[in-house]
Structures are given as C-alpha cells and as structure tokens.
mmCIF file of C-alpha atoms and ligand atoms in Angstrom:
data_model
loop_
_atom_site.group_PDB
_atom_site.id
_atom_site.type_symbol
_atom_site.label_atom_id
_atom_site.label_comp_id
_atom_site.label_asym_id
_atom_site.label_seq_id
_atom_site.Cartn_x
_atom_site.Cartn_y
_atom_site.Cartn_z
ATOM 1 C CA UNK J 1 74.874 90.903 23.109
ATOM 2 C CA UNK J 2 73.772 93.151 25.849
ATOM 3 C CA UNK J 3 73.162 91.361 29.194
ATOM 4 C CA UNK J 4 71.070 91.987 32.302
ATOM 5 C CA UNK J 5 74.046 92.904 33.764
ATOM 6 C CA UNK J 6 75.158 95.644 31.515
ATOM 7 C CA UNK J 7 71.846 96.956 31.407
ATOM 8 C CA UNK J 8 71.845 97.520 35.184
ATOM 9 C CA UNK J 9 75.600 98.692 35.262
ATOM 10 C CA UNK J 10 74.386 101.100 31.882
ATOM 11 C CA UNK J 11 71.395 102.539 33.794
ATOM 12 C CA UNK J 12 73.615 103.008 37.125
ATOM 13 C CA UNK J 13 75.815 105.277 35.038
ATOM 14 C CA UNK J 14 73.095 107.382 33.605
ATOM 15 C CA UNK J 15 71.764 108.029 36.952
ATOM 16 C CA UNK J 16 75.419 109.284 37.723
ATOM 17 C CA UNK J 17 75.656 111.458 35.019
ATOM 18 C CA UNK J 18 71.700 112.957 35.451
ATOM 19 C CA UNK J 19 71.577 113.239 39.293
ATOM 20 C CA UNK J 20 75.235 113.827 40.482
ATOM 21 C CA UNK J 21 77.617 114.856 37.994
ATOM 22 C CA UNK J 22 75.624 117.031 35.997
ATOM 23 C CA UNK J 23 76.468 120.778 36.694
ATOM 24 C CA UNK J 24 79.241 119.639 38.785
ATOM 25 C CA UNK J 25 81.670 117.970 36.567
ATOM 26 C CA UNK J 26 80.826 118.358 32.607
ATOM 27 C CA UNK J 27 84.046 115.825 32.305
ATOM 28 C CA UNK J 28 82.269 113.169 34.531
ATOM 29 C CA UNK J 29 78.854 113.781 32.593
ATOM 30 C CA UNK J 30 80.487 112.636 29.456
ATOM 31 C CA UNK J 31 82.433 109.761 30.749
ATOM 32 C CA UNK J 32 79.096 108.418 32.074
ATOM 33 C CA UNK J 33 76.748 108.773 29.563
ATOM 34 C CA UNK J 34 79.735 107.077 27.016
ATOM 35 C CA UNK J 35 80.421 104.149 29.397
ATOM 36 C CA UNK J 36 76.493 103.869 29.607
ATOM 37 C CA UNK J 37 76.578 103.320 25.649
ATOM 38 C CA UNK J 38 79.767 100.974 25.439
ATOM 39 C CA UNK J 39 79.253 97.666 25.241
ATOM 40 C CA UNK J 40 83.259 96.902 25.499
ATOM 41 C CA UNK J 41 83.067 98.434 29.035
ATOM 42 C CA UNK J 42 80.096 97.297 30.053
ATOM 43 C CA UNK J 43 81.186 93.881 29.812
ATOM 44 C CA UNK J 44 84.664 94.448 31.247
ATOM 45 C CA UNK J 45 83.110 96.123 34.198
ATOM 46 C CA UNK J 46 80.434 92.720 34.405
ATOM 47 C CA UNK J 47 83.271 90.834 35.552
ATOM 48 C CA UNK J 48 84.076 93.119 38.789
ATOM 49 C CA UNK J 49 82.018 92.405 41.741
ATOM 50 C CA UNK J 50 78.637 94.748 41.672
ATOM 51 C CA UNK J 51 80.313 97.365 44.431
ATOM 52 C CA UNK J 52 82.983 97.636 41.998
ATOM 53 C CA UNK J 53 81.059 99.003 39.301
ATOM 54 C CA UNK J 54 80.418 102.679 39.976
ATOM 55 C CA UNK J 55 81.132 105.245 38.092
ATOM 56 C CA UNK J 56 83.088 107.329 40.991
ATOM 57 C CA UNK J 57 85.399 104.399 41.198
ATOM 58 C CA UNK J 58 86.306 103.451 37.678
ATOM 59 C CA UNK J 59 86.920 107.332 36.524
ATOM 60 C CA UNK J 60 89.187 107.451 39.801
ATOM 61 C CA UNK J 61 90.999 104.618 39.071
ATOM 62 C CA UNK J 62 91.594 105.752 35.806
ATOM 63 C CA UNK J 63 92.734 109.125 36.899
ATOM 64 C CA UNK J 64 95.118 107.286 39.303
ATOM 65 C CA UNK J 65 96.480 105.211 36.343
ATOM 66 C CA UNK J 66 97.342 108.457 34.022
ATOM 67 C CA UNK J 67 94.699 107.645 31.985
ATOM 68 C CA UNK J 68 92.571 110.294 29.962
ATOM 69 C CA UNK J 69 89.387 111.828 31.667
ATOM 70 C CA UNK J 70 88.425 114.732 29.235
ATOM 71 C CA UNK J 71 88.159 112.446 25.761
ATOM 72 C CA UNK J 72 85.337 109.960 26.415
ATOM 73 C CA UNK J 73 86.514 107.977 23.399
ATOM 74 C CA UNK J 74 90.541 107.819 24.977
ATOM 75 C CA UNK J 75 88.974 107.500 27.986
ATOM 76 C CA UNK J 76 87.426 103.660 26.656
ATOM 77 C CA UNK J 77 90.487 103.060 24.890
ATOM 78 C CA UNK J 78 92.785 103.122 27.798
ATOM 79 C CA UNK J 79 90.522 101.573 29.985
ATOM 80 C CA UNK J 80 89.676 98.834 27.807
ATOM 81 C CA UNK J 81 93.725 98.358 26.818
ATOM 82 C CA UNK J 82 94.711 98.414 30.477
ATOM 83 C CA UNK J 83 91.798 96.384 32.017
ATOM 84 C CA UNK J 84 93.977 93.841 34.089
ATOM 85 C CA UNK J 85 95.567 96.652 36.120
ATOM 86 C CA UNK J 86 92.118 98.750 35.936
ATOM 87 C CA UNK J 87 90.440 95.856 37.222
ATOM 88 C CA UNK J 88 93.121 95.364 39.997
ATOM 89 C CA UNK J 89 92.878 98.813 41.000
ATOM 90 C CA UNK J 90 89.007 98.129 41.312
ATOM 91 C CA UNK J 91 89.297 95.600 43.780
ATOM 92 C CA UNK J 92 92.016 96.898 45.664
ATOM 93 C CA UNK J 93 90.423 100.558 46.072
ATOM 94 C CA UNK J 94 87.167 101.816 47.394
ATOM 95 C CA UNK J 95 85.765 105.239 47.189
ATOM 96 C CA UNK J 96 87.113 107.101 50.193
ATOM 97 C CA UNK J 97 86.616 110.903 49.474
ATOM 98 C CA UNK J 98 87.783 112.796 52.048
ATOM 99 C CA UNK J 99 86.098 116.295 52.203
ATOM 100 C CA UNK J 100 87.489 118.504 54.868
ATOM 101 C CA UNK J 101 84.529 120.940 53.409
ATOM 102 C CA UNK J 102 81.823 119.042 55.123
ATOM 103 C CA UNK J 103 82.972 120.299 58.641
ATOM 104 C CA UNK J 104 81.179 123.738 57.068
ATOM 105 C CA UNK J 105 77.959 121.263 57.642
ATOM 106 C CA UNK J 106 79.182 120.172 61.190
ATOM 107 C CA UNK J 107 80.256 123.066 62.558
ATOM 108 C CA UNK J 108 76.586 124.919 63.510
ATOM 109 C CA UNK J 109 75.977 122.249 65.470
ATOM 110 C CA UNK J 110 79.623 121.223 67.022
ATOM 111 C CA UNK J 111 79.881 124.899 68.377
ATOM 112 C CA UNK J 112 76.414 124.612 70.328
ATOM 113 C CA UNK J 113 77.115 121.686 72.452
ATOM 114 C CA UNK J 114 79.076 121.955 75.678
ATOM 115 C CA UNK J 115 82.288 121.961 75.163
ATOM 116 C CA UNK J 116 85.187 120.414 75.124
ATOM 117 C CA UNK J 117 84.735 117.865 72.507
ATOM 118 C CA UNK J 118 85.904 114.443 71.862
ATOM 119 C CA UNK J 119 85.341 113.515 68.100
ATOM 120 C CA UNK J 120 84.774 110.537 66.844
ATOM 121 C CA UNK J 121 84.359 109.822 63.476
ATOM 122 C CA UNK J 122 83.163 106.380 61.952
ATOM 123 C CA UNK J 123 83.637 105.949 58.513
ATOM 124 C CA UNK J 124 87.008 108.784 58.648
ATOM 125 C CA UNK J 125 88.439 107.502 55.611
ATOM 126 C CA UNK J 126 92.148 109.798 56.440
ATOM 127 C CA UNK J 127 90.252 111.873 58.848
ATOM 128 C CA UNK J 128 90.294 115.280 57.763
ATOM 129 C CA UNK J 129 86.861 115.777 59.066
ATOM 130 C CA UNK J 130 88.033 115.703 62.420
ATOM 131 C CA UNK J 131 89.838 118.781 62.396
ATOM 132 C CA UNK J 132 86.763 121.313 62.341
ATOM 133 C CA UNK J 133 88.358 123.139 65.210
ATOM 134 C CA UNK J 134 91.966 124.357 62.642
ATOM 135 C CA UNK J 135 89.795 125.415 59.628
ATOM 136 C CA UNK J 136 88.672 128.762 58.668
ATOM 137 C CA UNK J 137 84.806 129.296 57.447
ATOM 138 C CA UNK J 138 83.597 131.522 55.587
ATOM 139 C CA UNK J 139 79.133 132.302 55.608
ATOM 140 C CA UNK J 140 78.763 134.757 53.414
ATOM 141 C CA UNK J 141 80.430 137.650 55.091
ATOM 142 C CA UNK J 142 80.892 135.545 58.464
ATOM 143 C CA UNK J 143 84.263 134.926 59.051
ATOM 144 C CA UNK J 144 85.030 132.424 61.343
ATOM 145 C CA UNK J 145 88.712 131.375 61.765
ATOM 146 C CA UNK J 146 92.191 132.146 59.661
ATOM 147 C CA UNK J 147 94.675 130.216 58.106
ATOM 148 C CA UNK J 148 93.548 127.374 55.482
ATOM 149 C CA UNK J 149 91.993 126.020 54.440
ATOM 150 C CA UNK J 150 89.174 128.426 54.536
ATOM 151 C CA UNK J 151 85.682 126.869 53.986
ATOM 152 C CA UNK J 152 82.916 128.458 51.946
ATOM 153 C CA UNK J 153 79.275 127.666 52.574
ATOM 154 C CA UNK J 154 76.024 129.304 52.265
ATOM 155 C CA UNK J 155 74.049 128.948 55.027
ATOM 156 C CA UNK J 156 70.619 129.849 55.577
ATOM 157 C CA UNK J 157 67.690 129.650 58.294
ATOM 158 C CA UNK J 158 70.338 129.636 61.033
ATOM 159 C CA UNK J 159 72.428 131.836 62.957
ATOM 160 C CA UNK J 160 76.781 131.271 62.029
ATOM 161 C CA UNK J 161 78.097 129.580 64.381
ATOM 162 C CA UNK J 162 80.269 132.044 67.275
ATOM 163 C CA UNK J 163 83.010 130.123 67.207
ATOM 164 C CA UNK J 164 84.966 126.868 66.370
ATOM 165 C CA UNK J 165 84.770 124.259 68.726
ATOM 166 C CA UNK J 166 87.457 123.108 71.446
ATOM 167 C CA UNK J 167 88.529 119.920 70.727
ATOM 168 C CA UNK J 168 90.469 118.068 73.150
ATOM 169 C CA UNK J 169 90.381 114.240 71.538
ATOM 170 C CA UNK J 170 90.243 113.337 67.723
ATOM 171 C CA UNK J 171 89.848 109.326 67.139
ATOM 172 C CA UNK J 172 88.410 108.008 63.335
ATOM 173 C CA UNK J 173 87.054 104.708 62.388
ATOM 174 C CA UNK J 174 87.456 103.033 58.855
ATOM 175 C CA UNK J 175 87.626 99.607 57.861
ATOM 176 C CA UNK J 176 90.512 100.688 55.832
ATOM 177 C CA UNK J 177 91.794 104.170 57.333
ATOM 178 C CA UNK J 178 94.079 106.303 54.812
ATOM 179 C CA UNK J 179 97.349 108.188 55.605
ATOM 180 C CA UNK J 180 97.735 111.576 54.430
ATOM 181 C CA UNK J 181 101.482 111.066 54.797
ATOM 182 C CA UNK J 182 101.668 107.733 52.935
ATOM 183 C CA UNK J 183 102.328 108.845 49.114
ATOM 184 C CA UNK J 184 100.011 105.619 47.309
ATOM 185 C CA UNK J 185 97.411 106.871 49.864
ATOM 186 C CA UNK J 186 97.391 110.659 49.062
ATOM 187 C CA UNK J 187 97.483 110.264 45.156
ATOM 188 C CA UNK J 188 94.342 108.032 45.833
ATOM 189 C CA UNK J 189 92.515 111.039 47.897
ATOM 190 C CA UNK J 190 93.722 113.096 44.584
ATOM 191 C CA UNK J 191 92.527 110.735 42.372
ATOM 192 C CA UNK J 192 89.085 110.824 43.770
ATOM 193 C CA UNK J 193 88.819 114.934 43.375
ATOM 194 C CA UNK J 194 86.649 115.464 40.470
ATOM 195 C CA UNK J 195 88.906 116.480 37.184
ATOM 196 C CA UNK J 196 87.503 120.421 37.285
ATOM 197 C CA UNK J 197 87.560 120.623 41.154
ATOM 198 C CA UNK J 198 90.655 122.625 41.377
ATOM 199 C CA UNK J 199 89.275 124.630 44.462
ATOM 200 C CA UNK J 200 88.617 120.786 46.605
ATOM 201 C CA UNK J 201 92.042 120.118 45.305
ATOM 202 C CA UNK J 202 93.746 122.762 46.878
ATOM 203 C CA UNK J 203 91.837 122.014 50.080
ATOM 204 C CA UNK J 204 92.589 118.434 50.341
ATOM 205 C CA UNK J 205 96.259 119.751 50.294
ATOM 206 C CA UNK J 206 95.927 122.041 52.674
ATOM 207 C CA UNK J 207 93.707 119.982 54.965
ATOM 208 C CA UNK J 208 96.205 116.927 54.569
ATOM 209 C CA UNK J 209 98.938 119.309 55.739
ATOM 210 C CA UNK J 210 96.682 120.013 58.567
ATOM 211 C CA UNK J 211 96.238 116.682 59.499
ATOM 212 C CA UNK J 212 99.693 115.436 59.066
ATOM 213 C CA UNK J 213 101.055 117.943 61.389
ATOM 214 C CA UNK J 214 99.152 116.355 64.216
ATOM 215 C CA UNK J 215 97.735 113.021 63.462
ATOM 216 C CA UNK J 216 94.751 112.308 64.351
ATOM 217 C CA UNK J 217 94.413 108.466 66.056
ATOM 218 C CA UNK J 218 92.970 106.726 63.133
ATOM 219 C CA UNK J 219 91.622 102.826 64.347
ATOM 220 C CA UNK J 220 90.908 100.014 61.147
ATOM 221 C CA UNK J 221 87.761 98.490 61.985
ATOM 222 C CA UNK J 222 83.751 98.463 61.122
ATOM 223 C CA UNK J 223 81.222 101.299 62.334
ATOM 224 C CA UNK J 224 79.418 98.752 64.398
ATOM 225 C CA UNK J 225 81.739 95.738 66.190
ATOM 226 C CA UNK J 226 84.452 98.511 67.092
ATOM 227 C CA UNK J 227 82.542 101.354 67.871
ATOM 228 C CA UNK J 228 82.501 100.712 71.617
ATOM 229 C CA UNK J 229 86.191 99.956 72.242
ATOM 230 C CA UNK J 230 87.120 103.359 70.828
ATOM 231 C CA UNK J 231 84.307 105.386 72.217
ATOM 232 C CA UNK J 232 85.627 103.848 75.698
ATOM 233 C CA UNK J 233 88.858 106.081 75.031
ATOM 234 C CA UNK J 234 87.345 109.241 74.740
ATOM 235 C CA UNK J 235 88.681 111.131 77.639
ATOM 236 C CA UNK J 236 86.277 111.745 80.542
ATOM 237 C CA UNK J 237 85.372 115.893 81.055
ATOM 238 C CA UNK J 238 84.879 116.119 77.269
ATOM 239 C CA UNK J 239 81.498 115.563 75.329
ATOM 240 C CA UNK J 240 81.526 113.009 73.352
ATOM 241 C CA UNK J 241 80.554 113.266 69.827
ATOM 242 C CA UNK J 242 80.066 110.382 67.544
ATOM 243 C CA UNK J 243 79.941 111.305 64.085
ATOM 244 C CA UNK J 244 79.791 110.759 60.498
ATOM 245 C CA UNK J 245 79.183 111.828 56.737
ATOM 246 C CA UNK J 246 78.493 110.077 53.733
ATOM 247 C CA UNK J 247 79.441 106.661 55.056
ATOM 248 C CA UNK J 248 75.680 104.623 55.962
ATOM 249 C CA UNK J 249 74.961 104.618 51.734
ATOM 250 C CA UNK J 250 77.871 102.337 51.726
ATOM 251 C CA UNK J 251 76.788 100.340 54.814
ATOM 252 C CA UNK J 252 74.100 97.316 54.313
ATOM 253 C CA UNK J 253 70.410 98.577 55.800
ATOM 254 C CA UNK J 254 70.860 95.956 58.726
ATOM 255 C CA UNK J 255 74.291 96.759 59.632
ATOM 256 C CA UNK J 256 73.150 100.764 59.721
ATOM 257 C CA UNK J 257 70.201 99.716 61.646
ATOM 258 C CA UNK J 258 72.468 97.851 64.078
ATOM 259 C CA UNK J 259 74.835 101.252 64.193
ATOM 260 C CA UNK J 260 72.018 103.560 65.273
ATOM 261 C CA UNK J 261 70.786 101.143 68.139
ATOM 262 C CA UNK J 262 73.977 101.232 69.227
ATOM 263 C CA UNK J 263 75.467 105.050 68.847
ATOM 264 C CA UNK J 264 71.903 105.671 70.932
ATOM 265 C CA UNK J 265 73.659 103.539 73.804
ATOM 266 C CA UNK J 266 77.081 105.656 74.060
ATOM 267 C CA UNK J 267 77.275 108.562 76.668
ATOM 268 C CA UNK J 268 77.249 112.104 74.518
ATOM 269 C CA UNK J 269 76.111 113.211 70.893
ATOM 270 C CA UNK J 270 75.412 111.358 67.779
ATOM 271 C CA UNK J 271 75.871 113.785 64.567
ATOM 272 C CA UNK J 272 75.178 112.106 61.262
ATOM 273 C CA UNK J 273 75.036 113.946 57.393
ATOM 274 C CA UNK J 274 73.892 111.412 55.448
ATOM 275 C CA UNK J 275 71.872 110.948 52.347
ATOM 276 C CA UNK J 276 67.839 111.327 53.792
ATOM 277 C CA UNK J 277 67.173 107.604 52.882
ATOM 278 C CA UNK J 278 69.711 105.897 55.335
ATOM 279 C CA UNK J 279 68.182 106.648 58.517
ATOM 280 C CA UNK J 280 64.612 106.438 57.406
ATOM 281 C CA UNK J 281 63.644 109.789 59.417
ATOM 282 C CA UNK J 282 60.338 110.066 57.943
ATOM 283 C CA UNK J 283 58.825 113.092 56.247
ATOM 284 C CA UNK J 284 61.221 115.717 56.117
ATOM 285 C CA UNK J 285 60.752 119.337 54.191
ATOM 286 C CA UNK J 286 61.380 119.591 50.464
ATOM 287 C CA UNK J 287 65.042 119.945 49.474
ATOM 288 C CA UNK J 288 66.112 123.352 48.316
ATOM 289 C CA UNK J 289 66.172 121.744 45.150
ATOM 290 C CA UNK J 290 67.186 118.728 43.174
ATOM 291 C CA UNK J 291 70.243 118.250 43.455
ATOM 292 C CA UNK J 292 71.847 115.420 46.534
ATOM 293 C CA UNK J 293 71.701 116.892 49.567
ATOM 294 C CA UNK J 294 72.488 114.928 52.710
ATOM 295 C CA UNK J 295 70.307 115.296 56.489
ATOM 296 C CA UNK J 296 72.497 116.772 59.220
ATOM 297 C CA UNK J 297 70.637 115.424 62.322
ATOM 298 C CA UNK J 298 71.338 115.544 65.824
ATOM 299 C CA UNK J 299 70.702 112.248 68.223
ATOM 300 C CA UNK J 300 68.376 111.024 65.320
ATOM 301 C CA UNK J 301 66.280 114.536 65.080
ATOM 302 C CA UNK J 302 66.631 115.930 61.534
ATOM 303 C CA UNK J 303 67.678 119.229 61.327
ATOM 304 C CA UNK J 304 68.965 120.886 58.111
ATOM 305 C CA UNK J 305 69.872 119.540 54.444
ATOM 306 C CA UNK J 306 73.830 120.109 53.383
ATOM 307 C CA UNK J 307 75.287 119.785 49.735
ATOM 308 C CA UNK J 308 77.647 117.104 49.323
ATOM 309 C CA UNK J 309 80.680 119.162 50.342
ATOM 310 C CA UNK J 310 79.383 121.235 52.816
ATOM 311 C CA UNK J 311 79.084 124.620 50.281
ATOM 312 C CA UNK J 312 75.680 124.964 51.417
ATOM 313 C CA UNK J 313 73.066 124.297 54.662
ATOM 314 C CA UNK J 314 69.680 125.372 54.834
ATOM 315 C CA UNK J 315 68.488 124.623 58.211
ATOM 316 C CA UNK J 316 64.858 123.139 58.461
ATOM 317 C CA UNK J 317 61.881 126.250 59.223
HETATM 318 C C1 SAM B 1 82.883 108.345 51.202
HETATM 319 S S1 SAM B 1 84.031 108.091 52.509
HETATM 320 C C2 SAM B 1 83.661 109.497 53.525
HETATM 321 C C3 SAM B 1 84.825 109.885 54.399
HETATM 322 C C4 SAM B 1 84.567 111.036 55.373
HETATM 323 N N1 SAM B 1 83.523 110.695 56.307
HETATM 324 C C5 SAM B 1 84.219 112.308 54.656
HETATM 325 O O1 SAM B 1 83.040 112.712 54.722
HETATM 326 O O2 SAM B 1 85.067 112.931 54.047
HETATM 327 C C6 SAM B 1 83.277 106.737 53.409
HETATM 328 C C7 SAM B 1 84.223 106.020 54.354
HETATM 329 O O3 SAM B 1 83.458 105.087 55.132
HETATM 330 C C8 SAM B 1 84.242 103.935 55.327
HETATM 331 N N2 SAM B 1 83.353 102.812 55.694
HETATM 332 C C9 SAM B 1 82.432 102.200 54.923
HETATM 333 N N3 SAM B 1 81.820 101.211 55.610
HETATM 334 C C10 SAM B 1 82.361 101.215 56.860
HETATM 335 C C11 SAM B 1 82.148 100.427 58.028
HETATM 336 N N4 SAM B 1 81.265 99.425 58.045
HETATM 337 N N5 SAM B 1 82.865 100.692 59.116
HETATM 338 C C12 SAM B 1 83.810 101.699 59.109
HETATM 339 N N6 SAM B 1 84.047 102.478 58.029
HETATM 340 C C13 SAM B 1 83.343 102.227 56.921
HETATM 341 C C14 SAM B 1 84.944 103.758 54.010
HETATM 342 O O4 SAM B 1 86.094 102.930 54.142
HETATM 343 C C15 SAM B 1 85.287 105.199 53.646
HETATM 344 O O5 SAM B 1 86.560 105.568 54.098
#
C-alpha cells in the first residue's frame, strides 16, 4: 500500500534526480528515480525522521557502508538487507559536504575588501572553506596561486580577482564540526563525493591535507546563539568577515531570519552563497540557466549566481 508518506519521500527523490543530479552524476540519477519506484525503500525510509530522508544522505550512507552505487537493483538489495545499520548511519550522520571549490565563488569578493581578513565561517562543516588564501585558481587563463589544489571556475561579467587574500584569523562554526584528521570523519567527507566526481575527490584530499597542516579553530555550536562569542575573537586590525555557503537551506526560515538580524549587528562583512530562496532578496536576474545556482551577496546586496561547487560565477550586469 503506498502511503502519504512514500508519496512525498517518492516525489522528493524525483526532484533529486530531475533538478540536481541529472548531468552531474548519471549513477545518482538512477539510484533516485529507482528508490522513487520502490515501495520496499520507501517504507524503510518512512520510519527515519523526515530530514533523514534525502536522497544525498541515504546514497552516502550507503557508499560509506561498501554498499553498491552503480546497480540500482544491488543498490535496494543491500540497503534493504542492511537497514538497521543504514538506518543508524541515518541518524547519526548529516550531509556535511565540504567543497574547498566554493572559495572559487568567494574569492572575487574576499580579495576586494581591505585586508587583512579574519574568516569566519558558520556552518564550516571541517572547514576547508576557510583556507581561500593556500589554494590555487584557475579563470580561464587567469592563474591565480600554485600548489593544490588548484580551483577551476568560469567566471564571467567580472574582472579575476588580483590576488588571494591575507588572512590572518580562520575560526568555523558547526553544530557538529568534522576533523579532517579523524579517519570515521574523513571517509564520511569521501562518502559524500558523488560516485563519478573523481576530480572533487582529489581536491577534498588535497584540501584536507591543507587544512590538517594548520588547523583551522573549528567551535561546535548553532549559526545564531554562538555567533557572537566567536566573532568577539576575531583579532582587532583585521576585517572581519562572516561567512557561509550552502548552510541557511538546512536552517528553519525563523532561525535564518534571526541569523541575518544578527550578522547585520557584527563589526565587518557578511558574505553568504546560498540557494536565492533563503534570504528572500527579491527579484534577482535570470539564472544562466537551469541548473542550482546559489546568490553570492555581500552585506545582504545580491551580486552574482555560483554553481554548486564554485566551477562557475556570472556576476549580475
Ligand atoms: C552542506 S554543509 C556545507 C559546508 C561548507 N559551508 C561548504 O560549503 O563546504 C552545511 C553545514 O552547515 C552546518 N549547519 C547546519 N545548521 C547549522 C546551524 N544552525 N548552526 C551551525 N552550523 C549548521 C551543518 O552541520 C553542515 O556542516
């Protein structure tokens, strides 16, 4: 008998498969159109709380299991043999990609405010984004940078940025922060690469090595209640910068309304590349097509779309 339930949980994966995973993982497009039509699954994943339902998390899980991603029909079979610990593995873990690519979105904006910087990142998840002063870029023929990982992105209505910024303070928020250098944690960051993403693979590794050379501070606690206390460590003589990408979606409308009130309050910069509907900015110009894109704004003003991963910005006319 098909329920409410697994109608909404059915529909949630088709949307997956249509708006995010189509053209960028053929693997992931299968898994979620079968899971959409599998009534053995759909029920299983009933019994999870709603948040633990998405398609992102369950192929992850999975993944981080040994289970089989290519073979949709394998792919129900192990998950429906090993539910307990799948289902375990659902509660326990969230979805805490970590792209070090998105500082390719950051970066023409980072290098134009006065510098030095003091980052801080809410929602870090293992804070690789807060390194956008050690990673190379590539735009186009604009090198920026050596050493990796090196950063591809197309960029367009916009000048490449000079230079990298100078950052003198790196501090990340998370309400469960991740270690690079803690084994359970980094096969989890693995886990959550998409199966033909070699190429964000690589760079995770070579990020992570970034990052684990010199840690950044990394503090476990929500966006809003704990933003203060660490922005109150930011050394004085640097420029603040409070930032964040693809974190709000995951963040209750009142609680993100309750964040921007109060990132408006703290001395400095407030960066955010987000998905357009979080912040409610208001009419904005059509995407370069349509595919996700997140807003990059600046202290609320809207100023380019980015891809997901930072491989492409095209800045607002
Ligand atoms: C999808 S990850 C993105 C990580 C990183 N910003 C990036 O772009 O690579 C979102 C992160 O936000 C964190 N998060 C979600 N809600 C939060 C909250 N209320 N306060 C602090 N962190 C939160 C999650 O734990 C997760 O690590």
């Amino acid at each position: 008998m098909t329920t409410d339930v697994d109608a909404a949980v059915a529909a949630g994966y088709v949307e997956f498969a249509d708006r995010e995973a189509r053209g960028v993982s053929p693997a992931y497009e299968r898994l979620a159109h079968a899971v959409a039509r599998d009534g053995r699954l759909l029920a299983l994943l009933g019994t999870v709380p709603a948040a633990k339902r998405q398609p992102n998390l369950l192929f992850a899980v999975v993944r981080l299991l040994g289970g089989p991603v290519e073979d949709p029909a394998a792919f129900g079979e192990f998950a429906a043999a090993h539910w307990p610990a799948v289902a375990a593995q659902l509660r326990t873990r969230a979805t805490q990609t970590n792209e070090a690519g998105r500082c390719a979105a950051l970066l023409p904006v980072l290098a134009t405010l006065p510098q030095p910087l003091a980052l801080l990142e809410v929602g870090a998840s293992a804070g690789l984004c807060l390194y956008p002063d050690r990673y190379s870029y590539r735009y186009g023929d604009h090198r920026i940078g050596d050493g990796e990982p090196v950063l591809d992105c197309a960029l367009t209505g916009v000048a490449p940025p000079a230079r990298r910024p100078e950052v003198v303070w790196r501090a990340g928020l998370d309400l469960n922060p991740l270690d690079v250098t803690d084994p359970a944690d980094a096969a989890w960051l693995d886990a959550l690469v998409w199966p033909e993403h070699t190429h964000r693979r690589a760079r995770l590794r070579a990020a992570s090595t970034v990052a684990a050379a010199d840690p950044p501070l990394l503090v476990r606690g929500d966006l809003v209640d704990d933003l203060p206390a660490l922005a109150a460590r930011a050394p004085a003589g640097a420029t603040l910068v409070v930032f964040h990408t693809s974190v709000l979606y995951l963040v209750p409308a009142p609680r993100r309304a309750a964040f921007a009130d109060l990132v408006r309050t703290l001395p400095g910069h407030w960066l955010a590349n987000e998905t357009p509907e979080v912040l409610g900015h208001g009419a904005l110009p059509e995407p370069p097509d349509g595919t996700l894109h997140n807003v990059l704004a600046l202290d609320g003003t809207p100023l380019a779309w980015t891809r997901p991963h930072g491989q492409a910005v095209t800045w607002f006319a």
